[in-house]
XYZ file of N, CA and C in Angstrom:
327
model
N -15.750 -2.885 -0.271
C -14.868 -2.057 -1.069
C -13.759 -1.495 -0.179
N -12.597 -1.340 -0.764
C -11.460 -0.834 -0.007
C -11.508 0.665 0.188
N -10.640 1.144 1.089
C -10.529 2.586 1.292
C -9.110 2.950 1.703
N -8.710 4.132 1.277
C -7.445 4.708 1.714
C -7.738 5.584 2.914
N -6.953 5.432 3.965
C -7.101 6.273 5.158
C -5.810 7.080 5.301
N -5.964 8.407 5.212
C -4.824 9.324 5.317
C -4.701 9.767 6.767
N -3.488 9.722 7.290
C -3.253 10.153 8.670
C -1.960 10.953 8.727
N -1.734 11.594 9.862
C -0.507 12.349 10.081
C 0.297 11.641 11.160
N 1.549 11.347 10.839
C 2.440 10.686 11.796
C 2.858 11.675 12.885
N 3.437 11.146 13.932
C 3.899 11.995 15.037
C 4.924 13.023 14.583
N 5.697 12.691 13.533
C 6.716 13.617 13.032
C 6.150 14.646 12.046
N 4.827 14.646 11.865
C 4.183 15.621 10.996
C 4.031 15.181 9.551
N 4.573 14.022 9.197
C 4.440 13.539 7.833
C 3.071 12.898 7.616
N 2.614 12.967 6.380
C 1.365 12.314 5.986
C 1.680 10.905 5.516
N 0.745 10.005 5.747
C 0.860 8.654 5.206
C -0.536 8.143 4.934
N -0.616 7.083 4.133
C -1.909 6.439 3.918
C -1.771 4.946 4.137
N -2.878 4.359 4.529
C -3.032 2.910 4.581
C -4.179 2.555 3.653
N -3.993 1.513 2.866
C -5.082 0.951 2.083
C -5.674 -0.176 2.902
N -6.965 -0.069 3.160
C -7.659 -1.100 3.930
C -8.625 -1.854 3.031
N -8.661 -3.172 3.206
C -9.617 -4.014 2.496
C -11.016 -3.779 3.069
N -11.996 -4.352 2.423
C -13.378 -4.202 2.874
C -13.599 -4.651 4.304
N -12.772 -5.589 4.792
C -12.905 -6.090 6.161
C -12.155 -5.222 7.174
N -11.538 -4.120 6.699
C -10.838 -3.212 7.601
C -9.374 -3.526 7.819
N -8.884 -4.638 7.261
C -7.484 -5.019 7.424
C -6.600 -4.153 6.534
N -5.480 -3.680 7.097
C -4.521 -2.892 6.318
C -3.770 -3.826 5.378
N -3.798 -3.490 4.073
C -3.127 -4.341 3.092
C -1.954 -3.639 2.408
N -1.821 -2.320 2.605
C -0.708 -1.581 2.014
C -0.499 -0.300 2.814
N 0.763 0.032 3.094
C 1.105 1.237 3.852
C 2.108 2.052 3.050
N 1.912 3.354 3.047
C 2.809 4.230 2.288
C 4.019 4.640 3.108
N 4.959 5.262 2.434
C 6.059 5.965 3.068
C 5.488 7.265 3.645
N 6.308 8.044 4.292
C 5.884 9.345 4.786
C 6.011 10.404 3.711
N 5.056 11.317 3.677
C 5.059 12.437 2.729
C 5.095 13.737 3.517
N 5.825 14.722 2.995
C 5.932 16.001 3.698
C 4.688 16.858 3.524
N 3.907 16.612 2.459
C 2.693 17.399 2.220
C 1.498 16.485 1.991
N 0.320 17.020 2.243
C -0.905 16.271 1.979
C -1.063 16.021 0.477
N -0.680 17.006 -0.331
C -0.755 16.850 -1.786
C 0.107 15.686 -2.250
N 1.310 15.581 -1.712
C 2.181 14.456 -2.049
C 1.546 13.131 -1.690
N 0.902 13.088 -0.542
C 0.225 11.875 -0.092
C -0.914 11.509 -1.043
N -1.689 12.501 -1.449
C -2.805 12.251 -2.374
C -2.286 11.785 -3.739
N -1.165 12.338 -4.176
C -0.549 11.876 -5.424
C -0.102 10.426 -5.295
N 0.397 10.054 -4.114
C 0.770 8.668 -3.859
C -0.422 7.734 -3.973
N -1.558 8.154 -3.436
C -2.790 7.350 -3.542
C -3.174 7.159 -5.003
N -3.111 8.237 -5.789
C -3.446 8.130 -7.213
C -2.491 7.176 -7.926
N -1.221 7.193 -7.529
C -0.240 6.292 -8.116
C -0.554 4.839 -7.775
N -0.983 4.586 -6.542
C -1.386 3.225 -6.159
C -2.571 2.781 -7.008
N -3.582 3.639 -7.140
C -4.769 3.288 -7.935
C -4.384 2.936 -9.374
N -3.452 3.697 -9.920
C -3.023 3.506 -11.309
C -2.180 2.249 -11.480
N -1.271 1.982 -10.545
C -0.307 0.893 -10.697
C -0.761 -0.449 -10.144
N -1.726 -0.464 -9.234
C -2.131 -1.710 -8.577
C -2.617 -2.807 -9.523
N -3.318 -2.477 -10.615
C -3.782 -3.568 -11.485
C -2.667 -4.298 -12.236
N -1.471 -3.726 -12.288
C -0.365 -4.274 -13.078
C 0.510 -5.182 -12.207
N 0.442 -6.488 -12.437
C 1.192 -7.438 -11.611
C 2.700 -7.173 -11.642
N 3.196 -6.641 -12.743
C 4.635 -6.362 -12.861
C 5.095 -5.262 -11.907
N 4.186 -4.510 -11.348
C 4.540 -3.429 -10.424
C 4.764 -3.934 -8.991
N 4.460 -5.218 -8.753
C 4.626 -5.781 -7.414
C 5.979 -6.472 -7.299
N 6.770 -6.028 -6.329
C 8.047 -6.653 -6.020
C 7.820 -7.602 -4.850
N 8.058 -8.875 -5.088
C 7.870 -9.894 -4.055
C 9.191 -10.079 -3.306
N 9.126 -9.981 -1.973
C 10.334 -9.928 -1.147
C 10.295 -11.030 -0.091
N 11.467 -11.621 0.158
C 11.646 -12.496 1.316
C 12.516 -11.717 2.299
N 12.035 -11.539 3.526
C 12.766 -10.751 4.515
C 13.912 -11.562 5.100
N 14.798 -10.886 5.815
C 15.958 -11.565 6.410
C 15.544 -12.603 7.450
N 14.353 -12.434 8.036
C 13.897 -13.414 9.030
C 12.953 -14.464 8.422
N 12.950 -14.572 7.082
C 12.197 -15.633 6.426
C 10.724 -15.378 6.236
N 10.278 -14.145 6.429
C 8.871 -13.789 6.187
C 8.740 -13.318 4.732
N 7.519 -13.076 4.306
C 7.239 -12.682 2.933
C 6.455 -11.375 2.934
N 6.829 -10.455 2.042
C 6.090 -9.209 1.906
C 6.203 -8.744 0.464
N 5.538 -7.633 0.155
C 5.646 -7.080 -1.192
C 5.694 -5.562 -1.135
N 6.278 -5.001 -2.185
C 6.273 -3.564 -2.416
C 5.523 -3.313 -3.715
N 4.738 -2.246 -3.742
C 4.123 -1.788 -4.982
C 4.968 -0.628 -5.477
N 5.410 -0.716 -6.730
C 6.284 0.305 -7.287
C 5.593 1.061 -8.419
N 5.951 2.335 -8.533
C 5.477 3.158 -9.640
C 6.282 2.822 -10.888
N 5.894 3.382 -12.010
C 6.587 3.142 -13.267
C 8.052 3.514 -13.221
N 8.422 4.479 -12.378
C 9.816 4.908 -12.267
C 10.618 4.056 -11.289
N 9.983 3.005 -10.733
C 10.669 2.105 -9.822
C 10.600 2.504 -8.355
N 10.010 3.657 -8.061
C 9.913 4.119 -6.678
C 8.834 3.335 -5.930
N 9.152 2.911 -4.704
C 8.185 2.191 -3.873
C 7.104 3.171 -3.420
N 5.832 2.823 -3.674
C 4.719 3.676 -3.251
C 3.899 3.046 -2.135
N 4.154 1.787 -1.843
C 3.459 1.137 -0.740
C 4.100 -0.200 -0.416
N 3.994 -0.588 0.847
C 4.596 -1.818 1.343
C 3.562 -2.595 2.156
N 3.632 -3.899 2.064
C 2.714 -4.747 2.834
C 3.286 -5.053 4.201
N 2.470 -5.710 5.000
C 2.950 -6.289 6.249
C 3.781 -7.526 5.903
N 4.388 -8.136 6.889
C 5.079 -9.413 6.699
C 4.070 -10.546 6.804
N 4.187 -11.498 5.890
C 3.309 -12.669 5.872
C 4.118 -13.918 6.202
N 3.429 -14.929 6.706
C 4.077 -16.187 7.092
C 4.342 -17.095 5.897
N 3.619 -16.910 4.789
C 3.768 -17.816 3.647
C 3.670 -17.041 2.338
N 4.176 -17.660 1.281
C 4.068 -17.089 -0.062
C 2.595 -16.951 -0.445
N 1.795 -17.957 -0.127
C 0.377 -17.927 -0.481
C -0.333 -16.746 0.185
N -0.020 -16.491 1.445
C -0.646 -15.369 2.148
C -0.219 -14.043 1.515
N 1.075 -13.935 1.174
C 1.549 -12.718 0.510
C 0.837 -12.525 -0.828
N 0.722 -13.591 -1.595
C 0.077 -13.484 -2.901
C -1.394 -13.113 -2.769
N -2.049 -13.597 -1.712
C -3.431 -13.173 -1.441
C -3.481 -11.686 -1.144
N -2.465 -11.171 -0.424
C -2.386 -9.742 -0.136
C -2.257 -8.929 -1.413
N -1.433 -9.396 -2.336
C -1.274 -8.716 -3.631
C -2.603 -8.686 -4.374
N -3.284 -9.811 -4.417
C -4.576 -9.868 -5.106
C -5.586 -8.919 -4.459
N -5.530 -8.791 -3.150
C -6.431 -7.890 -2.442
C -6.145 -6.433 -2.817
N -4.864 -6.075 -2.934
C -4.519 -4.703 -3.357
C -5.020 -4.467 -4.780
N -4.805 -5.432 -5.672
C -5.259 -5.295 -7.065
C -6.772 -5.060 -7.118
N -7.495 -5.776 -6.273
C -8.952 -5.709 -6.273
C -9.465 -4.436 -5.602
N -8.861 -4.044 -4.491
C -9.398 -2.948 -3.688
C -8.929 -1.554 -4.089
N -7.689 -1.428 -4.556
C -7.110 -0.097 -4.769
C -7.777 0.746 -5.856
N -8.061 0.196 -7.045
C -8.510 1.071 -8.127
C -9.758 1.895 -7.818
N -10.708 1.348 -7.086
C -11.964 2.056 -6.797
C -12.117 2.465 -5.341
N -11.026 2.404 -4.586
C -11.105 2.703 -3.159
C -11.416 4.182 -2.913
N -12.176 4.429 -1.878
C -12.464 5.803 -1.459
C -11.301 6.311 -0.622
N -11.304 7.621 -0.365
C -10.246 8.232 0.447
C -10.887 8.916 1.637
N -10.384 8.602 2.833
C -10.859 9.238 4.070
C -9.671 9.838 4.800
N -9.919 10.920 5.502
C -8.878 11.518 6.331
C -9.178 11.207 7.776
N -8.169 10.705 8.482
C -8.309 10.409 9.900
C -8.271 11.715 10.666
N -9.148 11.842 11.626
C -9.181 13.078 12.429
C -8.226 12.978 13.589
């Protein structure tokens, strides 16, 4: 089962990573100024992840593939790593769909 790991960046902002059952990071958030904002972001990921239309599939300028998960208002709530192929990116999307809705939340110490 997946899990969200909340951490604090060096600049004091909160962020979360969604990790698959194998521990691999499959989605990373933007920075949030408050912990509450970060937790709201996690809830938004849980809510939006099952909807394929919420995933924006991107080709980067250097020819890699990644995706953004967007909320209903179009705001990006999480971004993937860069993948070498479309198939790998699509597997990443499927992993977010599968892991996010029931993922637990942990705070990094």
